[in-house]
Structures are given as C-alpha cells and as structure tokens.
Coordinates of N, CA and C in Angstrom, one line a residue:
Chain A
X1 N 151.6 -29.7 -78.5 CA 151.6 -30.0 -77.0 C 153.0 -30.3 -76.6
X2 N 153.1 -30.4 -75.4 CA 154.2 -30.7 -74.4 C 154.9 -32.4 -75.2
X3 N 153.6 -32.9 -74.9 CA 154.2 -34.6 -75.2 C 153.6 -35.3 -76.1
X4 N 153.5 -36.6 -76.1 CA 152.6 -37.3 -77.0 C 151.0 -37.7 -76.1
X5 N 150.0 -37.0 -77.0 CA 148.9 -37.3 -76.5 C 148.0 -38.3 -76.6
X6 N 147.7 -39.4 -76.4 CA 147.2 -40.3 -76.5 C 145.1 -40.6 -76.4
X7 N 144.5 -40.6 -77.2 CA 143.1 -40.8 -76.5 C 142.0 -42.0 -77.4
X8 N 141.3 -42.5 -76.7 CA 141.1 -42.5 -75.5 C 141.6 -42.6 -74.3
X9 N 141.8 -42.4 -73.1 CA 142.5 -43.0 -72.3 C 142.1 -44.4 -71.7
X10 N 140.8 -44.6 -71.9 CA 140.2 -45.9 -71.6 C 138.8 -46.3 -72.6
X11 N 139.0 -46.9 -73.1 CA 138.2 -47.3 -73.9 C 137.4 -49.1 -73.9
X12 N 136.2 -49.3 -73.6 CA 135.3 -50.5 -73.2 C 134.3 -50.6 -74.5
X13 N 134.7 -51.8 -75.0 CA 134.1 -52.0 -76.1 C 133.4 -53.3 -76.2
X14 N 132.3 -53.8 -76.7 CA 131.2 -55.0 -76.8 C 132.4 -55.5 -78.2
X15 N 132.4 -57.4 -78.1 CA 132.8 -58.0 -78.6 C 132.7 -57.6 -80.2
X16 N 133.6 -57.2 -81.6 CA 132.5 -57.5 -82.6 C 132.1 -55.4 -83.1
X17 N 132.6 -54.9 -82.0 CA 132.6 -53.6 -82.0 C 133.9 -53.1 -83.2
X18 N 133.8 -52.2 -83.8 CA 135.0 -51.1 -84.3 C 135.5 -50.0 -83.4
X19 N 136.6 -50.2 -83.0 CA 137.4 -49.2 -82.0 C 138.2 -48.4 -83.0
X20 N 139.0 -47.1 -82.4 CA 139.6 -45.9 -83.3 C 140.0 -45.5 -82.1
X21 N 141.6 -45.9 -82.2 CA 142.0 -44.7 -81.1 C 143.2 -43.7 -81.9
X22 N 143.6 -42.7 -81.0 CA 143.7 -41.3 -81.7 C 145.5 -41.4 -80.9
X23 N 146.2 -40.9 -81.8 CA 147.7 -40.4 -81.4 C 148.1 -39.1 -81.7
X24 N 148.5 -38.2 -81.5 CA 149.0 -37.0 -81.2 C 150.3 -36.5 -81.4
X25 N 151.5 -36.8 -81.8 CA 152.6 -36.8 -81.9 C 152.7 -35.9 -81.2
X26 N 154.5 -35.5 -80.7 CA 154.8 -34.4 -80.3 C 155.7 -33.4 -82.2
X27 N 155.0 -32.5 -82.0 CA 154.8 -31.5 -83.1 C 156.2 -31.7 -83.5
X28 N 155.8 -31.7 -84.9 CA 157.5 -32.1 -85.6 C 158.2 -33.1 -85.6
X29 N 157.8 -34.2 -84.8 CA 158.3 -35.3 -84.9 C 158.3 -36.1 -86.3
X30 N 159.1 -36.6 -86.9 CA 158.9 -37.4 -87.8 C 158.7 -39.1 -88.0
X31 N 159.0 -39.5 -86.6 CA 158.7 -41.3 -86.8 C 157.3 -41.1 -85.8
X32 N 156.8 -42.2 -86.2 CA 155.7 -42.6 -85.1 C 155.3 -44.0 -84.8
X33 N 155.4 -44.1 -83.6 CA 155.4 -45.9 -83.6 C 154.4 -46.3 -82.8
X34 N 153.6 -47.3 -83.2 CA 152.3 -48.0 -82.4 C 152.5 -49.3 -82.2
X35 N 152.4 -49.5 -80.1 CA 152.5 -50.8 -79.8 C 151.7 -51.5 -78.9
X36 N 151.6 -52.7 -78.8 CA 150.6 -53.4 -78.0 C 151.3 -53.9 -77.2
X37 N 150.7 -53.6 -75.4 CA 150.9 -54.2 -74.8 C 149.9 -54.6 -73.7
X38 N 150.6 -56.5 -73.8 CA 149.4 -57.2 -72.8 C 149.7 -56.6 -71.4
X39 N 149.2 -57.7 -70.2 CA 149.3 -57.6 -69.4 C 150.0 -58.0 -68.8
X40 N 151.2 -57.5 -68.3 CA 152.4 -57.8 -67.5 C 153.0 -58.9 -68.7
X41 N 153.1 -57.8 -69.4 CA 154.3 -58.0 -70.5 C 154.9 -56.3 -71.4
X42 N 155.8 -56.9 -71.6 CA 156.5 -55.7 -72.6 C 155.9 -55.0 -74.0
X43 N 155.7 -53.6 -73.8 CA 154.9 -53.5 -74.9 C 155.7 -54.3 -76.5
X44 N 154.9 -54.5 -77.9 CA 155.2 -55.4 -78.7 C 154.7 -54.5 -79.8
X45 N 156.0 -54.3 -80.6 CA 155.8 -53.3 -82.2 C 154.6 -53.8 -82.8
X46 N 153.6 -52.7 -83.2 CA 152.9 -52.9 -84.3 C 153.2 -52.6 -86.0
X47 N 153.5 -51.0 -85.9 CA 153.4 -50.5 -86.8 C 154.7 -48.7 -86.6
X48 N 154.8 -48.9 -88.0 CA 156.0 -47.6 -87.5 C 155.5 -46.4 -89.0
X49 N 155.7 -45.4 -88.8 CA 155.3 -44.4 -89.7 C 156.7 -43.4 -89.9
X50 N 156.8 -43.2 -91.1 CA 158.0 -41.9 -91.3 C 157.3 -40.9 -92.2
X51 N 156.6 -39.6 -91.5 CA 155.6 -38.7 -91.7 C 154.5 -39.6 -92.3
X52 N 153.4 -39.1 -93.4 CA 152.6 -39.9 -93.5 C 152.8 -41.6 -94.2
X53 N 154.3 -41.9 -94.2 CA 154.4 -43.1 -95.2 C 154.5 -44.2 -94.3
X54 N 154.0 -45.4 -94.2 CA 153.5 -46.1 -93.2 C 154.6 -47.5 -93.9
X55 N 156.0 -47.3 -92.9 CA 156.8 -47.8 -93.6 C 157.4 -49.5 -93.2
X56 N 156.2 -49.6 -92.0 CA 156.4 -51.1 -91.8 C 155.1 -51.8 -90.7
X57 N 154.9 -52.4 -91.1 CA 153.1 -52.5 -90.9 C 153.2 -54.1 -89.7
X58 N 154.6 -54.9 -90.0 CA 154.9 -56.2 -89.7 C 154.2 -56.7 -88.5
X59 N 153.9 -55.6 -87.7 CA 153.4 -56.4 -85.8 C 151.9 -56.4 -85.7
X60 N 151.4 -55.6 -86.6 CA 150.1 -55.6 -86.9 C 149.2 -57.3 -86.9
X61 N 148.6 -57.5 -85.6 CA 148.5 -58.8 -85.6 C 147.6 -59.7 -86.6
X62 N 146.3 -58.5 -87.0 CA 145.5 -59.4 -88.1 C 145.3 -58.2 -89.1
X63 N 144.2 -58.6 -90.0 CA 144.2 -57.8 -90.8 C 142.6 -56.7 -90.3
X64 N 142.5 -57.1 -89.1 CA 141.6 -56.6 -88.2 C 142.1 -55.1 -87.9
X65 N 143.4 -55.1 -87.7 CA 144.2 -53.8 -87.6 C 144.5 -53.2 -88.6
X66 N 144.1 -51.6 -88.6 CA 144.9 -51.0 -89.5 C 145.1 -49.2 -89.1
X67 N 146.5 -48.7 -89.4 CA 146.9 -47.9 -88.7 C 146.9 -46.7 -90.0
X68 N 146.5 -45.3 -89.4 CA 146.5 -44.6 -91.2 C 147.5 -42.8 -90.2
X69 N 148.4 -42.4 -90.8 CA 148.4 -41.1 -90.4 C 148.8 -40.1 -91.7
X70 N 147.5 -39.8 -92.7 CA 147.6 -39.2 -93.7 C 148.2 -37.8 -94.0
X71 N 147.9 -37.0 -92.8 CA 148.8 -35.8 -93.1 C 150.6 -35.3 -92.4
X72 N 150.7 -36.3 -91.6 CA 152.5 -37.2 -90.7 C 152.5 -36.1 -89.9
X73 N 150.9 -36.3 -89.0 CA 151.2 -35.7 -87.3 C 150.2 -36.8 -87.0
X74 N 149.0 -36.2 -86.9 CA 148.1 -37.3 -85.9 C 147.9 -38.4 -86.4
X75 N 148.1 -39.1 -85.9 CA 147.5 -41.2 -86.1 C 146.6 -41.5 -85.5
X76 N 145.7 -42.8 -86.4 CA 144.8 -43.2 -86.0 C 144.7 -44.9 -85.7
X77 N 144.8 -45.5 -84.3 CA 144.9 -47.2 -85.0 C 143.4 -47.1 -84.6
X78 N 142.9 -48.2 -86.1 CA 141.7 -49.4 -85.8 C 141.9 -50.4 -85.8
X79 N 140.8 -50.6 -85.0 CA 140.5 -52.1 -85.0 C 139.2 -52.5 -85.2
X80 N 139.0 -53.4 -86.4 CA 137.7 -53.8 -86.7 C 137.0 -55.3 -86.2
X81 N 136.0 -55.1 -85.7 CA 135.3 -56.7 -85.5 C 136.4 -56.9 -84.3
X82 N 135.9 -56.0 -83.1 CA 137.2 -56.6 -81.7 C 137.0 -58.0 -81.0
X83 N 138.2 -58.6 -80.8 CA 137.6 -59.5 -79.8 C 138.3 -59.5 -78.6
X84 N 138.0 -60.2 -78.1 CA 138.6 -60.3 -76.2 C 140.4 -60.2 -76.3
X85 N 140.9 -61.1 -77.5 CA 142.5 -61.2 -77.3 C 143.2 -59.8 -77.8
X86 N 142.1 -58.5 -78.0 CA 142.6 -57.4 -78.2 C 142.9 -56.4 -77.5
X87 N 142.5 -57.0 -76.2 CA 142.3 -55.9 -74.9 C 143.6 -56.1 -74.5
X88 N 144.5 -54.7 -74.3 CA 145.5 -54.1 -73.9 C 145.7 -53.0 -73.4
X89 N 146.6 -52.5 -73.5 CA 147.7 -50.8 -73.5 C 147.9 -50.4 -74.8
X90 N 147.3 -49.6 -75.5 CA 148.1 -49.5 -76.9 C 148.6 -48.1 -76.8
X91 N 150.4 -48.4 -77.0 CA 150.9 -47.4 -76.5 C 151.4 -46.6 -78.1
X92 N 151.7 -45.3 -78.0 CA 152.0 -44.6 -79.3 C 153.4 -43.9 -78.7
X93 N 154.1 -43.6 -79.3 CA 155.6 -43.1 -79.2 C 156.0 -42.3 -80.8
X94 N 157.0 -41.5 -80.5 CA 156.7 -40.3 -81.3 C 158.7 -40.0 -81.5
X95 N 159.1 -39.7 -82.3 CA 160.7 -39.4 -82.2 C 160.9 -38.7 -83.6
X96 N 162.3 -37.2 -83.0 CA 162.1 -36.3 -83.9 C 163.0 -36.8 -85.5
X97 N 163.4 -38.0 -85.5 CA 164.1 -38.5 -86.7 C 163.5 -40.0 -87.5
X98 N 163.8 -39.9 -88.8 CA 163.7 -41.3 -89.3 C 164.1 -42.0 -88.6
X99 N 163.5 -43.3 -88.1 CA 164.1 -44.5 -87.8 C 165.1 -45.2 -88.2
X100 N 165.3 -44.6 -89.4 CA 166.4 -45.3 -90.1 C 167.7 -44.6 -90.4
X101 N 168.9 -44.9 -90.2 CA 170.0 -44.1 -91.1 C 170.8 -43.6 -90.1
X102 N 171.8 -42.8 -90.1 CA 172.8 -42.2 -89.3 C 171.7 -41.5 -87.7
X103 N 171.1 -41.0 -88.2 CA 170.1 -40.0 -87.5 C 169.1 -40.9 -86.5
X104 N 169.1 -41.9 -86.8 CA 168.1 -42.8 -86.5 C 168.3 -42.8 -84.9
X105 N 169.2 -42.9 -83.7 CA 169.3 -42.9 -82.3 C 168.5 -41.8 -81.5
X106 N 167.5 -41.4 -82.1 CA 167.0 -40.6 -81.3 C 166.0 -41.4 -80.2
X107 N 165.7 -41.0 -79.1 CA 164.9 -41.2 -78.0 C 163.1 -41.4 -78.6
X108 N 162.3 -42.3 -78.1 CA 161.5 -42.3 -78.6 C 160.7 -41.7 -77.0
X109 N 159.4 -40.8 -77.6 CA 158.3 -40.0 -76.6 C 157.4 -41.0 -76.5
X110 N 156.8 -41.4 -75.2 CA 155.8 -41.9 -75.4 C 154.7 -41.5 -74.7
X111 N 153.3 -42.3 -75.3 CA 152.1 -41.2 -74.5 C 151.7 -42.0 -73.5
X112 N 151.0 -41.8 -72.6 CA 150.5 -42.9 -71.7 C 149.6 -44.0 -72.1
X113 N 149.2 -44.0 -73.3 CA 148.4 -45.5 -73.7 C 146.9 -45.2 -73.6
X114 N 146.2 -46.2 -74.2 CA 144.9 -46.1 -74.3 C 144.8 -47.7 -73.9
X115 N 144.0 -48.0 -72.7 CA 143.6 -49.4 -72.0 C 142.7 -49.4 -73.0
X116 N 142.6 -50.3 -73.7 CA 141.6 -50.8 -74.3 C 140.9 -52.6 -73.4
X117 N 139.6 -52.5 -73.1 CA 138.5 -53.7 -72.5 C 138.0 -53.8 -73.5
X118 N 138.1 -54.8 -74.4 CA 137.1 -55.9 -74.6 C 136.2 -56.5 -74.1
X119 N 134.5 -56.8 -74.2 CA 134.1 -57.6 -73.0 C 133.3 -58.4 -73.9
Chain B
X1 N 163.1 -68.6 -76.6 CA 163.8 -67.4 -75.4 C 163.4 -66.3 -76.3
X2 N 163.3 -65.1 -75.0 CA 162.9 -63.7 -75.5 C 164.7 -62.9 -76.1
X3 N 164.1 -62.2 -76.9 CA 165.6 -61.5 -77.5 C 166.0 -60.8 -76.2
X4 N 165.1 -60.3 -75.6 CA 165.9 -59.1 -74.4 C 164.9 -60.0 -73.2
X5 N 166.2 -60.3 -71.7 CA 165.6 -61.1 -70.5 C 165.9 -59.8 -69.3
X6 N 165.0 -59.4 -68.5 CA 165.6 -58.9 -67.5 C 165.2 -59.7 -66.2
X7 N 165.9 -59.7 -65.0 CA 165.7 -59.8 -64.2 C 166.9 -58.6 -62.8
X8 N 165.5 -59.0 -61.4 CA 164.7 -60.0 -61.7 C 163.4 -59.6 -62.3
X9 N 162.5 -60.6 -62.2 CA 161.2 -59.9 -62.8 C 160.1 -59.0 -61.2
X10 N 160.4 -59.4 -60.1 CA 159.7 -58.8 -59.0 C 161.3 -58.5 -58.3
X11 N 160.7 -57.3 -57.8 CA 162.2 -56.8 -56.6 C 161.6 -56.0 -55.3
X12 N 161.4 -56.3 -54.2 CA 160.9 -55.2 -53.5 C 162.2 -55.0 -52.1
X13 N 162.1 -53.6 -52.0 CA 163.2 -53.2 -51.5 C 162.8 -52.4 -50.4
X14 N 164.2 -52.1 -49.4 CA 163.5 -51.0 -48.0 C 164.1 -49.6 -48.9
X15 N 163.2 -48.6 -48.2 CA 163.8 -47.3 -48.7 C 165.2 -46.9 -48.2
X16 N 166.2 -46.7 -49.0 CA 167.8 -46.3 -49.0 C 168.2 -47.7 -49.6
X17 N 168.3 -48.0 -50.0 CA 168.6 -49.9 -50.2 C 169.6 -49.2 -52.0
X18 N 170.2 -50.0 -52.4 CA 170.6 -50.1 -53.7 C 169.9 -51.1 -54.4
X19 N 170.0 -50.6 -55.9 CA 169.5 -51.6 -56.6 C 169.6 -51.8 -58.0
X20 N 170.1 -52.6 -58.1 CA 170.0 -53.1 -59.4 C 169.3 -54.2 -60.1
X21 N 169.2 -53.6 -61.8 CA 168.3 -54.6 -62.0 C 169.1 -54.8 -64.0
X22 N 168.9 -56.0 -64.1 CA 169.9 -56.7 -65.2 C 168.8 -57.0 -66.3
X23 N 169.7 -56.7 -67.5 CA 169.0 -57.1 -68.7 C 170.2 -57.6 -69.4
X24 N 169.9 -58.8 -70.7 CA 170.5 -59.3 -71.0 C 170.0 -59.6 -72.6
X25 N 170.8 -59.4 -73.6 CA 169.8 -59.7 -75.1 C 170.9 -60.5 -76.0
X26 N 169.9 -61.1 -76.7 CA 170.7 -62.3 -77.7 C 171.0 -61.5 -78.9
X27 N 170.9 -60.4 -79.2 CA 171.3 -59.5 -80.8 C 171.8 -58.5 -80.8
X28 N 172.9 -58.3 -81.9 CA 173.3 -56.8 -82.0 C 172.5 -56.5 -82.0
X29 N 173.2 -54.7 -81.3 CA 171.9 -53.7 -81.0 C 172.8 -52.3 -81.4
X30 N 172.0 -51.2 -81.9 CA 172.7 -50.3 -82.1 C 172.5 -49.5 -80.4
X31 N 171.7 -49.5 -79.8 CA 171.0 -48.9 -78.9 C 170.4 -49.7 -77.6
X32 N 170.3 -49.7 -76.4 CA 169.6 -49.8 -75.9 C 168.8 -48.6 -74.9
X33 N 167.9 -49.6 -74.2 CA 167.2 -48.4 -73.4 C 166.5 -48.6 -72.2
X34 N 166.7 -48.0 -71.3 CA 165.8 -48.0 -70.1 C 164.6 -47.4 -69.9
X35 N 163.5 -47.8 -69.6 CA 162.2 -47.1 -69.4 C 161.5 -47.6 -68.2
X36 N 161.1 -46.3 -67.7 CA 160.0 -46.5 -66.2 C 158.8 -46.2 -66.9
X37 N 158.5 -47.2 -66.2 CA 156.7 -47.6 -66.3 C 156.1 -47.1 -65.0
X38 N 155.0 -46.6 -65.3 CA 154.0 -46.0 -63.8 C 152.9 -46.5 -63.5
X39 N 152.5 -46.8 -62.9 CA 150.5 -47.6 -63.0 C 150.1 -46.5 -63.5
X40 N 149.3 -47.2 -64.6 CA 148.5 -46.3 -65.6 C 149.3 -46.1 -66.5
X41 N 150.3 -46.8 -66.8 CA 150.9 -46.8 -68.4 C 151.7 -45.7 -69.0
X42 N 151.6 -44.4 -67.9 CA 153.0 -44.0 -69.1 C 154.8 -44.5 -69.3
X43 N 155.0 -44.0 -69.8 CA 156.1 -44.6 -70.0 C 157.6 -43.7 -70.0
X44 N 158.4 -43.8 -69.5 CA 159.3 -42.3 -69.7 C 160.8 -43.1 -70.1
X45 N 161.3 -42.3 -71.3 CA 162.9 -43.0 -71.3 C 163.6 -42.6 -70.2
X46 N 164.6 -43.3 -70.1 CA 165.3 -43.0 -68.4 C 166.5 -42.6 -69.1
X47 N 167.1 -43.7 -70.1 CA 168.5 -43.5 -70.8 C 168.4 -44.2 -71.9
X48 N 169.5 -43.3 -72.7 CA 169.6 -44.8 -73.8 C 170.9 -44.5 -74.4
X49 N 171.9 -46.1 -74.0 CA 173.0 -45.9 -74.4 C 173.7 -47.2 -75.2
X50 N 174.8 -46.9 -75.7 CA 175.2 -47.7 -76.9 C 176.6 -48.0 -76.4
X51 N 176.9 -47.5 -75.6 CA 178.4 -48.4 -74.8 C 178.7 -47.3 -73.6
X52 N 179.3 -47.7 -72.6 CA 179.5 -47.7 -71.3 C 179.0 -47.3 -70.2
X53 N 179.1 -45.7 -70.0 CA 178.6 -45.5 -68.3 C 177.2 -44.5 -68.5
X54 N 176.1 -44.6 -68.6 CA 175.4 -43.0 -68.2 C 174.8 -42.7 -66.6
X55 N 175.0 -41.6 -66.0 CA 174.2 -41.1 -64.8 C 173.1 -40.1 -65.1
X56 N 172.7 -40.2 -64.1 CA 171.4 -39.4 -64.0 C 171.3 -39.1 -62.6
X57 N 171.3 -38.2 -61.8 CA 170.8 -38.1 -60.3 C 171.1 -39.4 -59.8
X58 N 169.8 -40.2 -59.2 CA 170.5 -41.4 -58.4 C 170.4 -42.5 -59.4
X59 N 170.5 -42.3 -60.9 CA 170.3 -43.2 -61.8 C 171.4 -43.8 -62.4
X60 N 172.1 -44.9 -62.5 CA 173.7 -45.1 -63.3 C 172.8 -46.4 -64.2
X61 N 172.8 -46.0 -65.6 CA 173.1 -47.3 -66.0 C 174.5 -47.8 -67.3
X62 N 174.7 -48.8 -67.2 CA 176.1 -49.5 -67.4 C 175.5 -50.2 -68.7
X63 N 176.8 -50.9 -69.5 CA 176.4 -51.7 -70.6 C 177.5 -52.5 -71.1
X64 N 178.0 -53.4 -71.3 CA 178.9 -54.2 -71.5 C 178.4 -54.7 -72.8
X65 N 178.9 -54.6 -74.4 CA 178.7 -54.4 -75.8 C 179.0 -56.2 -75.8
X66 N 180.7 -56.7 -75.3 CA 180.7 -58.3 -75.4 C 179.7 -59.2 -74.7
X67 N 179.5 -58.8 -73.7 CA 179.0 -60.0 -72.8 C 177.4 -59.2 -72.9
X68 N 176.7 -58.6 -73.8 CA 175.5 -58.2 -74.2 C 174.4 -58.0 -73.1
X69 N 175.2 -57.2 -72.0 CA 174.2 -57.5 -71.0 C 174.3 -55.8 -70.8
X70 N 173.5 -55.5 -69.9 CA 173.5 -54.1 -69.1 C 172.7 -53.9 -68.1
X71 N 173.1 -53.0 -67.1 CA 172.4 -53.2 -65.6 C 172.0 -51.9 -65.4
X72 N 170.7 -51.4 -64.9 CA 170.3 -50.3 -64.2 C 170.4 -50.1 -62.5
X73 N 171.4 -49.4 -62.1 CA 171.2 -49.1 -60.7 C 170.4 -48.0 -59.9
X74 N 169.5 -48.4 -58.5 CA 169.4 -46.6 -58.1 C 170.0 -46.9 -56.9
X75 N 170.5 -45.7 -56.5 CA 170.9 -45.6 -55.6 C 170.5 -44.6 -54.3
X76 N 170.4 -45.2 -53.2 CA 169.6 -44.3 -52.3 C 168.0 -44.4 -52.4
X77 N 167.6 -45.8 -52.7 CA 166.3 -45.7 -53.0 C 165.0 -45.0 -52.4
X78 N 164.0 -44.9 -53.0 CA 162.8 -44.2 -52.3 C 161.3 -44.4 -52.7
X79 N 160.5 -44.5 -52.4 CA 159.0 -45.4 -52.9 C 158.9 -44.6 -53.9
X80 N 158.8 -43.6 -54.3 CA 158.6 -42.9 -55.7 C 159.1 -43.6 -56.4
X81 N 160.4 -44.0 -56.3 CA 161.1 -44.9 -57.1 C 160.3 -46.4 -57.6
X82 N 158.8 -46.7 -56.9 CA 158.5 -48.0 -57.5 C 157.9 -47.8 -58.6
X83 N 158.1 -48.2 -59.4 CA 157.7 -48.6 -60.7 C 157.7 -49.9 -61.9
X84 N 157.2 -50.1 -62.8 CA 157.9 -51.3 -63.8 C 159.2 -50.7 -64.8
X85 N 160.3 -50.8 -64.8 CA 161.5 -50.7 -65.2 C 162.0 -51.6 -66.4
X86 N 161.6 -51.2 -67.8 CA 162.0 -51.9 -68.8 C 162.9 -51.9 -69.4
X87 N 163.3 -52.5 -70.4 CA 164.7 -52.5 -70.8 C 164.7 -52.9 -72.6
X88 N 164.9 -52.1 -73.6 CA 164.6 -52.5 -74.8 C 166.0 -52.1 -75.8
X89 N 165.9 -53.1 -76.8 CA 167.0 -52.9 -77.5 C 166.6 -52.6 -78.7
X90 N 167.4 -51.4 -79.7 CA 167.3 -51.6 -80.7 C 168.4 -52.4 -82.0
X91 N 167.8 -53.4 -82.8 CA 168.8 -53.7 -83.4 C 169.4 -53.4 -84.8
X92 N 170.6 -53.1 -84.2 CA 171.1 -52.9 -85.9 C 171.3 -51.2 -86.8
X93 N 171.9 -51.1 -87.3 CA 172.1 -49.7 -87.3 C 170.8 -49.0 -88.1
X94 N 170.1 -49.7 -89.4 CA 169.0 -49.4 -89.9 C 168.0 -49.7 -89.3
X95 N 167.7 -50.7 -88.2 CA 167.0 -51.3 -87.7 C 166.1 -50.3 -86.9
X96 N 164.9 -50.1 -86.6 CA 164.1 -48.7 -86.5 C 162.8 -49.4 -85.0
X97 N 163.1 -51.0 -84.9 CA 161.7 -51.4 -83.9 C 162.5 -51.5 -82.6
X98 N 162.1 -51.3 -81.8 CA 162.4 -51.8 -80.2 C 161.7 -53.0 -79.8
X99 N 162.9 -53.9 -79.5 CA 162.6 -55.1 -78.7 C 162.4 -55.2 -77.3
X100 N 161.4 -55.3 -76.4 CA 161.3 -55.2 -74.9 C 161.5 -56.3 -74.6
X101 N 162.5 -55.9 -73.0 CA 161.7 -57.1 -72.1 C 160.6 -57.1 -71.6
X102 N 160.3 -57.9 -70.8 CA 158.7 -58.1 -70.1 C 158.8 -57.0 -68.5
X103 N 159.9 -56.2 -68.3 CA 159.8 -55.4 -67.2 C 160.1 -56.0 -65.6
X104 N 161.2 -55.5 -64.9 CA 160.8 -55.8 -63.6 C 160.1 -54.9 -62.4
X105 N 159.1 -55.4 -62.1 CA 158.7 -54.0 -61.0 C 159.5 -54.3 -59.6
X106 N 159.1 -53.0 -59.5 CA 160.0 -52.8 -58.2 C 159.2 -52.1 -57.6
X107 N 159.6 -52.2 -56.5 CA 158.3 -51.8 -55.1 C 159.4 -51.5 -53.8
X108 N 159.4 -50.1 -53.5 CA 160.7 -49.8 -52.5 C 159.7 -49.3 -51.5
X109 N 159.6 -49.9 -49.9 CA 158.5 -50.1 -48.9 C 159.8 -48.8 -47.9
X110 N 158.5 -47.9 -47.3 CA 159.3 -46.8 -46.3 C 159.4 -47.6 -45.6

C-alpha cells in the first residue's frame, strides 16, 4: 500500500479481555516502531523491530505486552489481561532504514493509530 | 522535566496571522522532527532536520544545535492549518527512539 496501515481503527474492549492489533508497514521498509499514546500527550516508544528481529522491547510497559513481526512486514501488538490504564492511540511507524548506523536519519511513516477503550 | 518542552501548549490564532511554535530539548540529538497531528490520530512528518533552515510552502522550520532549541513557523495562516504540532528528537547518532513532546495545538479561527 500507499502508507502504513493500521487496524483496528477503534477497538472497545471489557476489562481482563486480550486485544491484537495489526500493523502493516509500508512495503520494504525495514524498521518498525510501536507507540503509545495517552491523552493529550506525546506519543511514548514501545518497541522497535529491524525486519523480523525485535531489537529493543524497553517501552513495553508490562509484561502484559508483547509485540511479534515474524516474517519483517506485518506486526502484531498484544495485549493480554487489558486494563483501563491501557486505553490509548497505539500508533505504528514504519522507515525504509535500520535505525541504527550511518543510514539511520530516515523519516519515520506513520499510520493513523488504533484508539484503543478499555471499559 | 520532559527531555523535549514545546510551547506554547494551546495557541489559537486569526486566519493570516504568523506563527510560531518553540521546542526546546535537554539532549544531544542527531535529528529532530516536526509532526502534525489531525483529530483522529494520524500523524504526518512535516520536517526533519539536524541544523539550520528547512521550508516547505508556508512551512519554515529553524534549529539552533547550541542553544538546543528549534522553532516551527506558518506563515499566512489558515484553519486547515489547525492541528496538534509535535516536535520529537532523536538522540544520538546510533540512537534509533524518538523522544516527543506533549504537542501544541493550534486552532487558526476564519
């Protein structure tokens, strides 16, 4: 596709529920980065991937999260056992270089997010 | 303190008005970056630069490396123009995460 696709786009889940939302990279990209953001705040790094190697896991807030992209295009974050302080923006971003190294200044894509409600 | 502060955090403006809006960060950065935010969450890079001038249409943004600050201006404003306006740094040459600020929205009234 055009951009990075993001889904669900809105997703309402019962307390205690397992959520799975879906990222899409834009084709070819090789980093991919998943972040949380509250409400009227700046989104906040979770997790960063360089093709399927899941090379820094650090913002991932419990072990309730976990982010997998086995074949290094589409990603998946979960979240297990949700609770209320989960409900956000979870935004995905997509860029055609390692994060790391001379190469690394490239522009990150991002998709429009998945609102996640907790209730 | 947040590593990256922008202000202000609310701006609302008449349509043609200038404007600028300031960010300021406590760390080397190999990078920084501008991003508009839309209701409903997407997000678009505006710029992203590592020392001095970039333009875009009615877009200029600026960056001063000593005094670790950098300012986004528009010029000739217009309600399309309202949005949340972020500002994020990367640090460090290996350094691979973006640090945000918390965004200022801006609201430009016909």
């Amino acid at each position: 596709g055009a951009g990075v696709s993001q889904s669900p786009r809105y997703k309402v889940a019962k307390r205690g529920q397992d959520v799975a939302l879906r990222c899409d990279p834009i084709s070819g990209h090789v980093s991919l980065f998943w972040y949380q953001q509250a409400l009227g705040q700046g989104p906040e790094f979770l997790t960063y991937f360089q093709n399927e190697a899941q090379l820094d896991k650090s913002g991932l807030p419990s072990d309730r999260f976990f982010a997998e992209r086995p074949e290094g295009s589409v990603s998946t974050l979960k979240i297990q056992r949700t609770q209320q302080e989960d409900s956000a923006v979870y935004l995905c971003a997509s860029s055609l270089t390692p994060g790391t190294g001379t190469l690394s200044n490239q522009p990150q894509h991002f998709g429009d997010g998945t609102r996640l409600s907790i209730l | 303190k947040n590593e990256v502060e922008q202000s202000p955090q609310n701006l609302t403006a008449q349509e043609g008005e200038f404007i600028t809006i300031n960010c300021s960060y406590s760390v080397g950065i190999s990078a920084l970056h501008w991003l508009q935010q839309h209701p409903g969450g997407g997000i678009v890079s505006l710029f992203m630069l590592s020392s001095g001038k970039k333009k875009h249409g009615r877009l200029i943004a600026t960056i001063n490396i000593q005094e670790k600050h950098s300012s986004l201006h528009i010029t000739a404003s217009h309600p399309r123009d309202s949005a949340v306006y972020i500002c994020a740094v990367k640090s460090g040459g290996s350094n691979y995460k973006l640090t945000f600020g918390k965004g200022t929205l801006l609201t430009v009234n016909p």
